[in-house]
Amino acid sequence: MTIGAVLATLQQDFPDVTISKIRFLEAEGLVTPARTASGYRTYSDADVQRLHYVLTAQRDHFWPLKVIREALDALDRGLTPPRSDQPGLPRPVVPAPGADPDVPTAQELTAAPTLRLTRDELVESSGAGESLLRDLETFGLVRPDGEGHYGDAALSVASTAAGLAAYGIEARHLRPFRTAADREVGLVQAVATGRADDPTGEVLRLCIALHTALVKDGLGRA
């Protein structure tokens, strides 16, 4: 968007804004449009939204440039924009942590298994194949019950392992997952021992949420 197009857009809400005003805000470092090879400014939709935020802060809240700059820095760091109904001088705030959709609920974690699969049914439905399933059992990743049946968890493990096998990840590489899971279960059992209520599901959910957050953080740092 050219500066003229930006001006036309902003004037719908700010009739008094001028090109000089937009260039002043740029000179103050509040907006940084890209430039073409010939030196012309080009503004993105994000630049226009930023200018709208600045002009609103000046007109409606009388913020000085220092406060606006601090607010923009907070927004650039991922903080949540202030609510328009917030009294006084609303500032960006740290967003409340929400439930991670990648983490199952406490109820899902403690739900009774619904499946009782035979070995042949597990091999066929998971796509793991007999050889991979045998390896998964060898490394303790899949375990039949006392009657030789396999439940929902075994189906999830086997199908996931089959997907990982396509990338060259073998059952032996997955053994640390079993070890980590057993440690988490042991921790949860220690917490739940002797309590009148049963916090197993919630503690498991928090452990998995922590694991998921750490993995995401590790990928973000890679």
Backbone as a chain_set.jsonl record, in Angstrom:
{"seq": "MTIGAVLATLQQDFPDVTISKIRFLEAEGLVTPARTASGYRTYSDADVQRLHYVLTAQRDHFWPLKVIREALDALDRGLTPPRSDQPGLPRPVVPAPGADPDVPTAQELTAAPTLRLTRDELVESSGAGESLLRDLETFGLVRPDGEGHYGDAALSVASTAAGLAAYGIEARHLRPFRTAADREVGLVQAVATGRADDPTGEVLRLCIALHTALVKDGLGRA", "coords": {"N": [[0.855, -1.182, 0.0], [0.559, 2.195, -0.847], [1.684, 5.347, 0.589], [-0.24, 7.225, 0.17], [-2.544, 5.667, -0.154], [-2.653, 4.557, 2.369], [-3.144, 6.841, 3.877], [-5.723, 7.514, 2.957], [-7.154, 5.355, 3.944], [-6.816, 5.585, 6.734], [-7.983, 8.053, 7.218], [-10.663, 7.572, 7.309], [-11.314, 6.986, 9.91], [-9.8, 8.828, 11.241], [-10.02, 11.822, 10.503], [-8.367, 14.08, 10.52], [-5.766, 13.298, 10.101], [-2.595, 13.445, 8.45], [-0.274, 13.183, 5.678], [2.158, 14.124, 6.528], [1.974, 13.659, 9.252], [1.969, 10.852, 9.346], [4.52, 10.35, 8.357], [5.979, 11.548, 10.37], [5.44, 9.826, 12.534], [6.71, 7.608, 11.558], [9.347, 8.544, 11.544], [9.743, 8.664, 14.252], [10.025, 6.063, 14.831], [7.838, 4.426, 15.258], [6.467, 3.087, 13.336], [7.54, 1.069, 10.652], [7.774, 1.105, 7.502], [8.266, -0.919, 4.557], [10.615, -0.478, 1.835], [10.755, 0.213, -1.631], [12.968, -0.691, -4.362], [13.517, 1.7, -5.554], [13.163, 3.436, -3.502], [10.641, 4.152, -2.573], [8.066, 4.239, -0.106], [6.346, 1.387, 1.142], [3.477, 0.096, 2.554], [2.268, -2.4, 4.729], [-0.674, -4.368, 5.634], [-0.411, -4.842, 8.355], [1.188, -2.676, 9.103], [-0.626, -0.59, 8.742], [-2.564, -1.239, 10.651], [-1.006, -0.891, 12.897], [-0.474, 1.858, 12.817], [-3.08, 2.76, 13.15], [-3.535, 1.903, 15.757], [-1.689, 3.529, 17.127], [-2.646, 6.122, 16.554], [-5.169, 5.974, 17.725], [-4.464, 5.634, 20.412], [-3.317, 8.125, 20.904], [-5.416, 9.945, 20.357], [-7.683, 9.062, 21.859], [-6.729, 8.357, 24.371], [-4.691, 10.036, 24.993], [-1.996, 9.369, 25.117], [1.499, 9.831, 25.624], [4.343, 9.776, 23.361], [6.343, 8.125, 24.394], [4.987, 6.305, 26.061], [3.37, 5.069, 24.167], [5.31, 3.887, 22.572], [6.344, 2.009, 24.361], [4.086, 0.409, 24.676], [3.754, -0.602, 22.08], [6.097, -2.071, 21.864], [5.527, -4.035, 23.752], [3.359, -5.306, 22.503], [4.692, -6.278, 20.252], [6.154, -8.211, 21.474], [4.358, -10.165, 21.948], [2.349, -9.736, 23.834], [-1.052, -9.224, 24.937], [-3.369, -7.112, 23.243], [-4.854, -4.201, 24.791], [-8.172, -4.095, 26.269], [-10.91, -2.306, 24.886], [-12.728, -1.315, 26.67], [-11.42, -0.98, 29.002], [-10.641, 0.923, 31.859], [-9.003, 4.144, 32.341], [-5.6, 4.284, 31.372], [-5.288, 1.92, 29.239], [-3.138, -0.86, 28.941], [-1.08, -3.158, 27.054], [-1.306, -6.578, 28.036], [-0.042, -9.544, 29.676], [-1.044, -12.49, 28.123], [-3.555, -14.697, 29.383], [-2.718, -18.014, 30.247], [-3.895, -20.524, 28.169], [-5.797, -23.592, 27.757], [-3.923, -26.202, 26.39], [-4.527, -27.466, 23.26], [-3.27, -29.733, 22.418], [-2.982, -31.362, 24.565], [-4.438, -33.997, 26.328], [-7.525, -34.158, 28.24], [-8.084, -34.442, 31.821], [-10.124, -36.272, 32.251], [-10.12, -37.748, 29.877], [-7.644, -38.993, 30.078], [-7.928, -40.739, 32.196], [-9.985, -42.349, 31.492], [-11.749, -45.429, 31.17], [-10.547, -48.216, 29.256], [-11.924, -48.918, 26.023], [-11.628, -50.785, 24.077], [-10.888, -54.179, 23.222], [-8.726, -55.813, 21.741], [-7.699, -58.458, 19.553], [-4.521, -59.937, 18.83], [-4.085, -60.165, 16.053], [-6.022, -58.376, 15.132], [-5.014, -55.997, 16.146], [-2.585, -55.769, 14.76], [-3.517, -55.487, 12.127], [-5.242, -53.208, 12.249], [-3.617, -51.156, 13.195], [-1.577, -50.918, 11.378], [1.0, -51.554, 11.893], [2.279, -54.002, 11.512], [3.436, -57.389, 11.919], [6.146, -57.797, 12.641], [7.042, -55.299, 13.635], [5.256, -54.978, 15.761], [6.037, -57.061, 17.376], [8.583, -56.181, 18.087], [7.867, -53.889, 19.497], [6.639, -54.994, 21.704], [8.803, -56.342, 22.783], [10.374, -54.235, 23.723], [8.771, -53.244, 25.664], [6.764, -51.433, 25.0], [4.241, -51.994, 24.104], [1.7, -53.834, 25.621], [-0.08, -56.776, 26.282], [-3.205, -57.585, 27.961], [-4.159, -59.673, 30.778], [-5.617, -61.619, 29.484], [-4.644, -61.672, 26.997], [-5.476, -59.669, 25.3], [-5.545, -56.442, 23.628], [-5.666, -52.962, 24.362], [-7.081, -49.602, 23.97], [-4.867, -47.866, 24.284], [-2.727, -49.433, 23.394], [-3.355, -49.628, 20.696], [-3.047, -46.945, 19.912], [-0.3, -46.576, 20.471], [0.896, -48.492, 18.779], [0.022, -47.684, 16.211], [1.121, -45.125, 16.099], [3.841, -45.733, 16.314], [4.126, -47.102, 13.924], [3.807, -45.004, 12.134], [6.094, -43.485, 12.773], [8.032, -45.279, 12.034], [8.169, -45.027, 9.328], [9.923, -42.979, 9.013], [12.295, -43.999, 9.649], [12.59, -44.506, 12.332], [12.997, -46.772, 14.806], [11.596, -49.405, 16.901], [13.314, -49.803, 19.058], [14.383, -47.317, 19.42], [12.383, -46.024, 20.692], [12.199, -46.733, 23.286], [13.021, -44.93, 25.42], [10.718, -43.362, 25.672], [8.886, -45.064, 26.888], [10.161, -45.413, 29.336], [10.147, -42.783, 30.344], [7.378, -42.349, 30.51], [6.65, -44.28, 32.42], [7.97, -43.25, 34.631], [6.589, -40.854, 34.989], [4.05, -41.853, 35.612], [4.695, -43.157, 37.987], [5.359, -40.946, 39.565], [2.9, -39.658, 39.694], [1.382, -41.591, 41.047], [2.666, -41.547, 43.502], [1.973, -39.005, 44.392], [-0.78, -39.276, 44.595], [-1.143, -41.141, 46.582], [-2.625, -41.878, 49.659], [-4.406, -39.741, 49.645], [-7.637, -38.304, 50.047], [-9.201, -37.446, 47.903], [-8.914, -38.199, 44.38], [-6.344, -37.281, 42.526], [-5.267, -38.174, 40.177], [-5.872, -38.004, 37.329], [-5.734, -35.195, 36.834], [-3.128, -34.539, 37.673], [-1.645, -36.105, 35.907], [-2.419, -34.86, 33.533], [-1.224, -32.346, 33.875], [1.471, -33.09, 33.932], [1.805, -34.045, 31.315], [1.205, -31.709, 29.949], [3.375, -30.149, 30.745], [5.472, -31.613, 29.589], [4.787, -31.331, 26.864], [5.016, -28.546, 26.573], [7.753, -28.216, 27.054], [8.839, -29.61, 24.899], [7.914, -28.033, 22.766], [9.227, -25.668, 23.403], [11.866, -26.509, 23.112], [11.958, -27.045, 20.358], [11.524, -24.492, 19.445], [13.892, -23.288, 20.107], [15.72, -24.545, 18.586]], "CA": [[0.0, 0.0, 0.0], [1.313, 3.447, -0.869], [1.36, 6.216, 1.705], [-1.513, 7.869, -0.157], [-3.61, 4.708, 0.142], [-2.712, 4.469, 3.827], [-3.804, 8.061, 4.339], [-7.15, 7.406, 2.661], [-7.727, 4.363, 4.852], [-6.833, 6.119, 8.095], [-8.859, 9.22, 7.323], [-12.035, 7.142, 7.589], [-11.479, 7.075, 11.361], [-9.037, 9.973, 11.742], [-10.105, 12.792, 9.389], [-7.349, 15.123, 10.578], [-4.43, 12.77, 9.881], [-1.958, 13.911, 7.214], [0.929, 12.447, 5.29], [3.235, 14.589, 7.415], [1.797, 12.964, 10.529], [2.408, 9.466, 9.147], [5.98, 10.374, 8.234], [6.499, 11.859, 11.705], [5.382, 8.592, 13.324], [7.787, 6.751, 11.042], [10.612, 9.108, 12.019], [9.837, 8.343, 15.673], [10.243, 4.628, 14.956], [6.616, 3.732, 15.657], [6.107, 2.235, 12.213], [8.7, 0.952, 9.76], [7.348, 0.53, 6.226], [9.313, -1.382, 3.643], [10.876, 0.463, 0.746], [11.057, -0.391, -2.929], [14.339, -0.454, -4.81], [13.655, 3.122, -5.888], [13.066, 4.225, -2.284], [9.273, 4.494, -2.181], [7.536, 3.494, 1.033], [5.211, 0.491, 0.936], [2.915, -0.253, 3.85], [1.482, -3.627, 4.805], [-1.866, -4.255, 6.478], [0.053, -4.758, 9.74], [1.628, -1.298, 9.314], [-1.821, 0.244, 8.864], [-3.137, -1.54, 11.967], [-0.116, -0.282, 13.885], [-0.752, 3.297, 12.785], [-4.409, 2.94, 13.731], [-3.348, 1.753, 17.202], [-0.995, 4.723, 17.62], [-3.539, 7.281, 16.475], [-6.215, 5.782, 18.731], [-3.858, 5.895, 21.718], [-3.13, 9.567, 21.046], [-6.677, 10.686, 20.353], [-8.651, 8.635, 22.879], [-6.123, 8.185, 25.692], [-3.695, 11.096, 25.189], [-0.7, 8.772, 25.481], [2.717, 10.396, 25.025], [5.026, 8.832, 22.477], [7.098, 7.153, 25.19], [4.059, 5.257, 26.489], [2.968, 4.345, 22.958], [6.44, 3.055, 22.169], [6.395, 0.882, 25.291], [2.952, -0.463, 24.374], [4.054, -1.292, 20.827], [7.116, -3.075, 22.174], [4.836, -5.135, 24.43], [2.603, -6.024, 21.486], [5.656, -7.008, 19.421], [6.636, -9.356, 22.253], [3.302, -11.146, 22.082], [1.344, -9.441, 24.848], [-2.399, -9.051, 24.409], [-3.799, -5.707, 23.194], [-5.802, -3.864, 25.864], [-9.589, -4.018, 25.927], [-11.343, -0.92, 24.677], [-13.538, -0.876, 27.806], [-10.568, -0.907, 30.193], [-10.57, 2.332, 32.261], [-7.682, 4.751, 32.463], [-4.702, 4.065, 30.248], [-5.136, 0.468, 29.081], [-1.852, -1.283, 28.393], [-1.039, -4.582, 26.711], [-1.115, -7.437, 29.196], [0.366, -10.915, 29.388], [-2.26, -13.286, 27.935], [-3.76, -15.808, 30.316], [-2.414, -19.296, 29.594], [-5.082, -21.31, 27.858], [-5.61, -25.038, 27.679], [-3.235, -26.625, 25.181], [-5.352, -28.47, 22.584], [-2.492, -30.951, 22.206], [-2.933, -32.12, 25.819], [-5.744, -34.573, 26.664], [-8.095, -33.741, 29.51], [-7.947, -35.415, 32.911], [-11.122, -37.318, 32.036], [-9.657, -38.61, 28.778], [-6.488, -39.763, 30.518], [-8.313, -41.763, 33.167], [-11.144, -43.1, 30.994], [-11.541, -46.875, 31.046], [-10.394, -48.629, 27.855], [-13.15, -49.377, 25.373], [-11.289, -51.821, 23.105], [-10.187, -55.41, 23.602], [-8.352, -56.307, 20.417], [-6.798, -59.589, 19.431], [-3.233, -59.549, 18.242], [-4.274, -59.985, 14.609], [-6.778, -57.137, 14.929], [-4.109, -54.881, 16.406], [-1.639, -55.687, 13.64], [-4.205, -54.986, 10.939], [-5.813, -51.88, 12.426], [-2.571, -50.164, 13.456], [-0.635, -50.818, 10.267], [2.358, -51.746, 12.393], [2.889, -55.233, 11.015], [3.798, -58.347, 12.961], [7.524, -57.615, 13.077], [7.128, -54.101, 14.47], [4.534, -55.22, 17.003], [6.895, -57.926, 18.205], [9.627, -55.329, 18.648], [7.247, -53.011, 20.49], [6.453, -55.804, 22.911], [10.131, -56.614, 23.336], [10.86, -53.05, 24.442], [7.795, -52.865, 26.678], [5.934, -50.322, 24.565], [2.89, -52.536, 23.962], [1.542, -54.942, 26.566], [-1.429, -57.337, 26.321], [-3.707, -57.817, 29.306], [-4.036, -61.058, 31.228], [-6.293, -62.525, 28.558], [-4.01, -61.569, 25.686], [-6.089, -58.621, 24.487], [-4.874, -55.142, 23.587], [-6.625, -51.887, 24.519], [-6.985, -48.358, 23.189], [-3.505, -47.329, 24.334], [-1.88, -50.253, 22.524], [-3.637, -49.24, 19.309], [-2.416, -45.641, 19.683], [1.157, -46.754, 20.448], [1.3, -49.243, 17.588], [-0.187, -46.877, 15.005], [2.113, -44.052, 16.125], [5.143, -46.341, 16.004], [4.133, -47.388, 12.492], [4.071, -43.74, 11.458], [7.492, -43.116, 12.989], [8.888, -46.229, 11.314], [8.334, -44.525, 7.966], [11.038, -42.029, 9.047], [13.481, -44.718, 10.087], [12.64, -44.612, 13.789], [12.661, -48.147, 15.148], [11.037, -49.617, 18.239], [14.357, -49.648, 20.073], [14.575, -45.884, 19.653], [11.238, -45.506, 21.436], [12.268, -47.192, 24.665], [13.011, -43.822, 26.384], [9.354, -42.888, 25.894], [8.306, -45.955, 27.892], [10.802, -45.102, 30.62], [9.64, -41.486, 30.808], [5.971, -42.516, 30.877], [6.596, -45.015, 33.686], [8.381, -42.333, 35.693], [5.485, -39.933, 35.225], [3.013, -42.604, 36.317], [5.182, -43.349, 39.351], [5.238, -39.661, 40.258], [1.481, -39.429, 39.946], [0.951, -42.526, 42.091], [3.208, -41.076, 44.774], [1.184, -37.848, 44.79], [-2.151, -39.683, 44.898], [-1.182, -42.047, 47.732], [-3.075, -41.348, 50.935], [-5.317, -38.596, 49.512], [-9.054, -38.664, 50.012], [-9.6, -37.289, 46.51], [-7.991, -38.851, 43.457], [-5.891, -36.269, 41.573], [-4.472, -38.839, 39.139], [-6.092, -37.45, 35.994], [-5.258, -33.821, 36.724], [-1.661, -34.523, 37.76], [-1.159, -36.62, 34.622], [-2.612, -33.81, 32.526], [-0.204, -31.32, 34.081], [2.759, -33.659, 33.513], [1.843, -34.064, 29.851], [1.275, -30.311, 29.521], [4.767, -29.724, 30.933], [6.275, -32.277, 28.553], [4.478, -30.7, 25.581], [5.591, -27.205, 26.584], [9.206, -28.335, 26.943], [9.15, -29.99, 23.519], [7.703, -26.847, 21.924], [10.311, -24.739, 23.696], [13.081, -27.034, 22.5], [11.888, -26.822, 18.909], [11.66, -23.054, 19.212], [15.304, -22.889, 20.309], [16.596, -25.303, 17.678]], "C": [[0.898, 1.242, 0.0], [0.899, 4.317, 0.309], [0.046, 6.969, 1.447], [-2.692, 6.961, 0.151], [-3.78, 4.531, 1.649], [-3.453, 5.671, 4.393], [-5.311, 7.975, 4.125], [-7.835, 6.43, 3.61], [-7.863, 4.929, 6.261], [-7.804, 7.27, 8.264], [-10.322, 8.843, 7.535], [-12.334, 7.236, 9.087], [-10.794, 8.3, 11.961], [-8.987, 11.042, 10.64], [-8.969, 13.793, 9.368], [-5.939, 14.616, 10.281], [-3.907, 13.231, 8.522], [-0.768, 13.024, 6.882], [2.094, 12.86, 6.178], [3.166, 13.877, 8.763], [2.3, 11.529, 10.419], [3.926, 9.409, 9.07], [6.638, 10.714, 9.574], [6.519, 10.605, 12.571], [6.442, 7.602, 12.852], [9.142, 7.246, 11.558], [10.831, 8.802, 13.495], [10.009, 6.837, 15.914], [9.02, 3.833, 15.353], [6.071, 2.844, 14.545], [7.279, 2.222, 11.253], [8.26, 0.307, 8.447], [8.545, 0.035, 5.415], [9.516, -0.331, 2.557], [11.208, -0.314, -0.528], [12.506, -0.086, -3.293], [14.577, 1.009, -5.139], [13.417, 4.033, -4.688], [11.67, 4.6, -1.85], [8.816, 3.618, -1.01], [6.394, 2.589, 0.586], [4.761, -0.032, 2.299], [2.097, -1.537, 3.744], [0.218, -3.38, 5.624], [-1.471, -4.119, 7.951], [0.539, -3.343, 10.066], [0.43, -0.374, 9.526], [-2.484, 0.016, 10.226], [-2.312, -0.897, 13.08], [-0.354, 1.227, 13.965], [-2.113, 3.597, 13.413], [-4.331, 2.858, 15.257], [-2.723, 3.015, 17.8], [-1.933, 5.928, 17.644], [-4.682, 7.176, 17.486], [-5.685, 6.096, 20.125], [-3.677, 7.393, 21.947], [-4.455, 10.304, 21.196], [-7.574, 10.358, 21.553], [-8.063, 8.566, 24.285], [-5.042, 9.213, 25.999], [-2.348, 10.529, 25.648], [0.439, 9.583, 24.878], [3.429, 9.329, 24.2], [5.789, 7.765, 23.254], [6.201, 5.988, 25.613], [3.614, 4.422, 25.291], [4.083, 3.408, 22.512], [6.555, 1.813, 23.062], [5.27, -0.113, 25.002], [3.198, -1.255, 23.092], [5.11, -2.37, 21.038], [6.477, -4.286, 22.847], [4.038, -5.963, 23.429], [3.531, -6.852, 20.596], [6.193, -8.24, 20.133], [5.529, -10.352, 22.571], [2.276, -10.876, 23.146], [0.007, -9.131, 24.181], [-2.768, -7.578, 24.357], [-4.814, -5.424, 24.293], [-7.237, -3.876, 25.36], [-9.993, -2.554, 25.799], [-12.146, -0.395, 25.858], [-12.732, -0.764, 29.091], [-10.393, 0.553, 30.589], [-9.133, 2.838, 32.307], [-6.864, 4.597, 31.198], [-4.489, 2.566, 30.07], [-3.806, 0.133, 28.425], [-1.942, -2.747, 27.963], [-0.706, -5.419, 27.952], [-0.654, -8.816, 28.745], [-0.892, -11.756, 29.231], [-2.347, -14.406, 28.954], [-3.455, -17.125, 29.606], [-3.684, -20.092, 29.381], [-4.758, -22.797, 27.827], [-4.967, -25.389, 26.341], [-4.07, -27.703, 24.498], [-4.61, -29.771, 22.309], [-2.477, -31.852, 23.435], [-4.316, -32.69, 26.115], [-6.221, -34.101, 28.025], [-7.878, -34.823, 30.56], [-8.919, -36.571, 32.723], [-10.692, -38.285, 30.942], [-8.513, -39.511, 29.228], [-6.881, -40.923, 31.431], [-9.515, -42.583, 32.715], [-10.792, -44.583, 30.855], [-11.392, -47.243, 29.572], [-11.695, -49.18, 27.297], [-12.893, -50.53, 24.414], [-10.631, -53.022, 23.774], [-9.876, -56.136, 22.301], [-7.509, -57.568, 20.513], [-5.504, -59.102, 18.794], [-3.375, -59.292, 16.744], [-5.026, -58.689, 14.314], [-5.888, -55.921, 15.156], [-3.129, -54.689, 15.264], [-2.301, -55.043, 12.432], [-4.657, -53.545, 11.102], [-4.756, -50.793, 12.627], [-1.65, -49.941, 12.272], [0.797, -51.056, 10.673], [3.037, -52.97, 11.789], [3.359, -56.106, 12.171], [5.194, -58.11, 13.511], [7.658, -56.413, 14.01], [6.412, -54.324, 15.795], [5.36, -56.093, 17.942], [8.002, -57.095, 18.849], [9.066, -54.394, 19.723], [7.01, -53.75, 21.802], [7.791, -56.083, 23.583], [10.626, -55.452, 24.178], [9.816, -52.487, 25.402], [6.879, -51.728, 26.292], [4.475, -50.731, 24.386], [2.786, -53.761, 24.847], [0.108, -55.469, 26.497], [-1.89, -57.482, 27.766], [-3.605, -59.302, 29.654], [-4.678, -62.063, 30.318], [-5.732, -62.434, 27.153], [-4.625, -60.54, 24.767], [-5.331, -57.3, 24.621], [-5.923, -54.035, 23.609], [-6.37, -50.685, 23.639], [-5.557, -47.825, 23.135], [-2.576, -48.103, 23.416], [-2.101, -49.897, 21.064], [-2.974, -47.91, 18.986], [-0.91, -45.774, 19.571], [1.585, -47.421, 19.156], [1.137, -48.415, 16.32], [0.802, -45.717, 14.933], [3.493, -44.576, 15.767], [5.244, -46.675, 14.529], [4.403, -46.124, 11.693], [5.514, -43.306, 11.592], [8.44, -44.032, 12.222], [9.129, -45.771, 9.88], [9.481, -43.523, 7.87], [12.314, -42.682, 9.579], [13.636, -44.84, 11.585], [12.127, -45.98, 14.193], [12.148, -48.236, 16.582], [12.081, -49.394, 19.325], [14.636, -48.182, 20.386], [13.488, -45.298, 20.556], [11.25, -45.912, 22.898], [12.299, -46.042, 25.688], [11.619, -43.259, 26.655], [8.657, -43.742, 26.952], [8.853, -45.641, 29.283], [10.254, -43.803, 31.192], [8.187, -41.605, 31.264], [5.845, -43.235, 32.214], [6.998, -44.122, 34.857], [7.268, -41.337, 36.024], [4.365, -40.614, 36.002], [3.425, -42.835, 37.772], [5.066, -42.088, 40.174], [3.792, -39.395, 40.632], [0.98, -40.333, 41.064], [1.457, -42.085, 43.458], [2.401, -39.891, 45.297], [-0.196, -38.279, 45.276], [-2.247, -40.539, 46.151], [-1.628, -41.314, 48.995], [-4.012, -40.169, 50.853], [-6.758, -39.085, 49.447], [-9.606, -38.523, 48.594], [-8.575, -37.988, 45.628], [-7.558, -37.848, 42.385], [-5.176, -36.857, 40.361], [-4.627, -38.182, 37.777], [-5.522, -36.058, 35.833], [-3.736, -33.74, 36.792], [-1.052, -35.061, 36.47], [-1.29, -35.549, 33.532], [-1.539, -32.74, 32.644], [1.174, -31.817, 33.664], [2.887, -33.651, 31.993], [1.907, -32.646, 29.3], [2.696, -29.775, 29.652], [5.661, -30.326, 29.86], [6.058, -31.603, 27.2], [5.104, -29.309, 25.485], [7.109, -27.244, 26.412], [9.62, -28.722, 25.52], [8.998, -28.796, 22.587], [8.811, -25.818, 22.147], [11.609, -25.204, 23.058], [13.105, -26.83, 21.003], [12.068, -25.347, 18.573], [13.079, -22.567, 19.33], [16.237, -23.557, 19.311], [17.05, -24.431, 16.501]], "O": [[1.869, 1.322, 0.752], [-0.118, 4.057, 0.952], [-0.682, 7.305, 2.381], [-3.719, 7.416, 0.655], [-4.896, 4.375, 2.146], [-4.292, 5.53, 5.283], [-6.087, 8.326, 5.013], [-8.97, 6.659, 4.029], [-8.902, 4.77, 6.903], [-8.384, 7.444, 9.336], [-11.134, 9.693, 7.9], [-13.462, 7.528, 9.485], [-11.155, 8.756, 13.046], [-7.99, 11.138, 9.924], [-8.63, 14.312, 8.304], [-5.004, 15.414, 10.214], [-4.671, 13.386, 7.569], [-0.319, 12.222, 7.702], [2.926, 12.028, 6.538], [4.197, 13.535, 9.341], [2.989, 11.046, 11.318], [4.548, 8.52, 9.652], [7.726, 10.225, 9.877], [7.501, 10.346, 13.267], [7.001, 6.851, 13.65], [9.984, 6.444, 11.963], [11.972, 8.691, 13.944], [10.125, 6.393, 17.057], [9.145, 2.674, 15.749], [5.283, 1.936, 14.812], [7.939, 3.242, 11.059], [8.362, -0.911, 8.295], [9.671, 0.508, 5.573], [8.704, 0.578, 2.385], [11.857, -1.36, -0.488], [13.181, 0.684, -2.61], [15.697, 1.505, -5.021], [13.46, 5.257, -4.819], [11.51, 5.302, -0.851], [9.134, 2.432, -0.934], [5.574, 2.977, -0.246], [5.564, -0.533, 3.086], [1.337, -1.732, 2.795], [0.057, -2.321, 6.23], [-2.104, -3.38, 8.705], [0.328, -2.86, 11.179], [0.463, 0.513, 10.379], [-2.914, 0.968, 10.876], [-2.856, -0.421, 14.076], [-0.425, 1.795, 15.055], [-2.265, 4.587, 14.128], [-4.972, 3.636, 15.963], [-3.164, 3.508, 18.838], [-2.001, 6.657, 18.634], [-5.113, 8.187, 18.04], [-6.363, 6.742, 20.924], [-3.863, 7.877, 23.064], [-4.6, 11.176, 22.053], [-8.146, 11.251, 22.179], [-8.785, 8.695, 25.273], [-4.531, 9.269, 27.118], [-1.653, 11.136, 26.463], [0.349, 9.986, 23.719], [3.151, 8.137, 24.327], [5.871, 6.619, 22.813], [6.603, 4.827, 25.535], [3.495, 3.201, 25.395], [3.826, 2.269, 22.121], [6.828, 0.713, 22.582], [5.47, -1.325, 25.072], [2.885, -2.443, 23.026], [5.026, -3.453, 20.458], [6.836, -5.426, 22.553], [4.041, -7.192, 23.501], [3.207, -7.982, 20.229], [6.632, -9.196, 19.494], [5.725, -11.273, 23.363], [1.394, -11.708, 23.36], [-0.044, -8.813, 22.993], [-2.516, -6.851, 25.318], [-5.561, -6.321, 24.686], [-7.488, -3.689, 24.169], [-9.485, -1.686, 26.508], [-12.248, 0.817, 26.048], [-13.29, -0.484, 30.152], [-10.028, 1.365, 29.739], [-8.181, 2.058, 32.311], [-7.373, 4.759, 30.09], [-3.592, 1.997, 30.693], [-3.404, 0.78, 27.458], [-2.791, -3.489, 28.457], [0.08, -5.004, 28.803], [-0.846, -9.207, 27.594], [-1.74, -11.744, 30.123], [-1.334, -14.99, 29.341], [-3.893, -17.328, 28.474], [-4.457, -20.307, 30.315], [-3.595, -23.199, 27.865], [-5.412, -24.929, 25.29], [-4.305, -28.757, 25.09], [-5.228, -30.791, 22.003], [-2.009, -32.988, 23.359], [-5.286, -31.933, 26.15], [-5.418, -33.693, 28.864], [-7.537, -35.962, 30.241], [-8.581, -37.721, 33.004], [-10.878, -39.496, 31.064], [-8.425, -40.664, 28.806], [-6.231, -41.968, 31.43], [-10.012, -43.421, 33.468], [-9.677, -44.936, 30.472], [-12.048, -46.641, 28.721], [-12.469, -49.824, 28.006], [-13.836, -51.19, 23.979], [-9.913, -52.886, 24.765], [-10.657, -56.96, 21.827], [-6.708, -57.727, 21.434], [-5.426, -57.984, 18.285], [-2.843, -58.31, 16.228], [-4.703, -57.985, 13.357], [-5.997, -54.927, 14.439], [-2.873, -53.559, 14.848], [-1.725, -54.164, 11.79], [-4.477, -52.737, 10.191], [-4.98, -49.637, 12.266], [-1.011, -48.894, 12.169], [1.716, -50.796, 9.898], [4.25, -52.964, 11.579], [3.643, -55.613, 13.263], [5.408, -58.21, 14.719], [8.31, -56.499, 15.05], [6.906, -53.905, 16.842], [5.373, -55.881, 19.154], [8.322, -57.285, 20.023], [9.718, -54.141, 20.736], [7.168, -53.18, 22.882], [7.894, -56.062, 24.81], [11.232, -55.658, 25.229], [9.969, -51.371, 25.898], [6.27, -51.109, 27.164], [3.576, -49.899, 24.504], [3.665, -54.624, 24.836], [-0.834, -54.69, 26.64], [-1.073, -57.501, 28.686], [-3.028, -60.086, 28.9], [-4.333, -63.244, 30.359], [-6.267, -63.037, 26.223], [-4.332, -60.529, 23.571], [-4.591, -57.074, 25.579], [-6.957, -54.15, 22.951], [-5.571, -50.724, 22.704], [-5.089, -47.387, 22.084], [-1.735, -47.514, 22.736], [-1.153, -49.864, 20.279], [-2.4, -47.752, 17.908], [-0.295, -45.17, 18.692], [2.529, -46.972, 18.506], [2.007, -48.435, 15.449], [1.269, -45.36, 13.852], [4.228, -43.944, 15.009], [6.315, -46.553, 13.936], [5.13, -46.15, 10.7], [6.104, -42.809, 10.632], [9.521, -43.611, 11.809], [10.16, -46.085, 9.285], [9.964, -43.241, 6.774], [13.283, -42.001, 9.915], [14.697, -45.234, 12.069], [10.966, -46.313, 13.955], [12.248, -47.289, 17.363], [11.772, -48.859, 20.389], [15.072, -47.847, 21.488], [13.652, -44.214, 21.115], [10.394, -45.477, 23.668], [11.663, -46.159, 26.735], [11.361, -42.739, 27.74], [7.933, -43.225, 27.803], [8.116, -45.607, 30.268], [9.934, -43.725, 32.378], [7.806, -41.031, 32.284], [5.028, -42.851, 33.051], [6.432, -44.225, 35.946], [7.035, -41.017, 37.189], [3.8, -40.037, 36.931], [2.602, -42.721, 38.68], [4.715, -42.143, 41.352], [3.495, -38.963, 41.745], [0.232, -39.887, 41.935], [0.756, -42.233, 44.459], [2.168, -39.779, 46.501], [-0.722, -37.727, 46.242], [-3.326, -40.655, 46.731], [-1.08, -40.27, 49.351], [-4.393, -39.627, 51.89], [-7.055, -40.132, 48.872], [-10.379, -39.363, 48.133], [-7.486, -38.33, 46.089], [-8.306, -37.587, 41.443], [-4.546, -36.124, 39.598], [-3.634, -37.838, 37.136], [-4.895, -35.758, 34.817], [-3.121, -32.966, 36.059], [-0.051, -34.53, 35.99], [-0.386, -35.361, 32.718], [-1.004, -32.277, 31.637], [1.963, -31.057, 33.105], [3.933, -33.298, 31.448], [2.58, -32.398, 28.3], [3.171, -29.039, 28.787], [6.507, -29.637, 29.289], [7.015, -31.333, 26.474], [5.653, -28.937, 24.447], [7.682, -26.409, 25.711], [10.621, -28.229, 25.0], [9.843, -28.565, 21.722], [9.276, -25.178, 21.203], [12.368, -24.395, 22.525], [14.139, -26.484, 20.432], [12.677, -24.992, 17.564], [13.447, -21.555, 18.732], [17.405, -23.185, 19.198], [17.791, -24.899, 15.636]]}, "num_chains": 1, "name": "protein.A"}
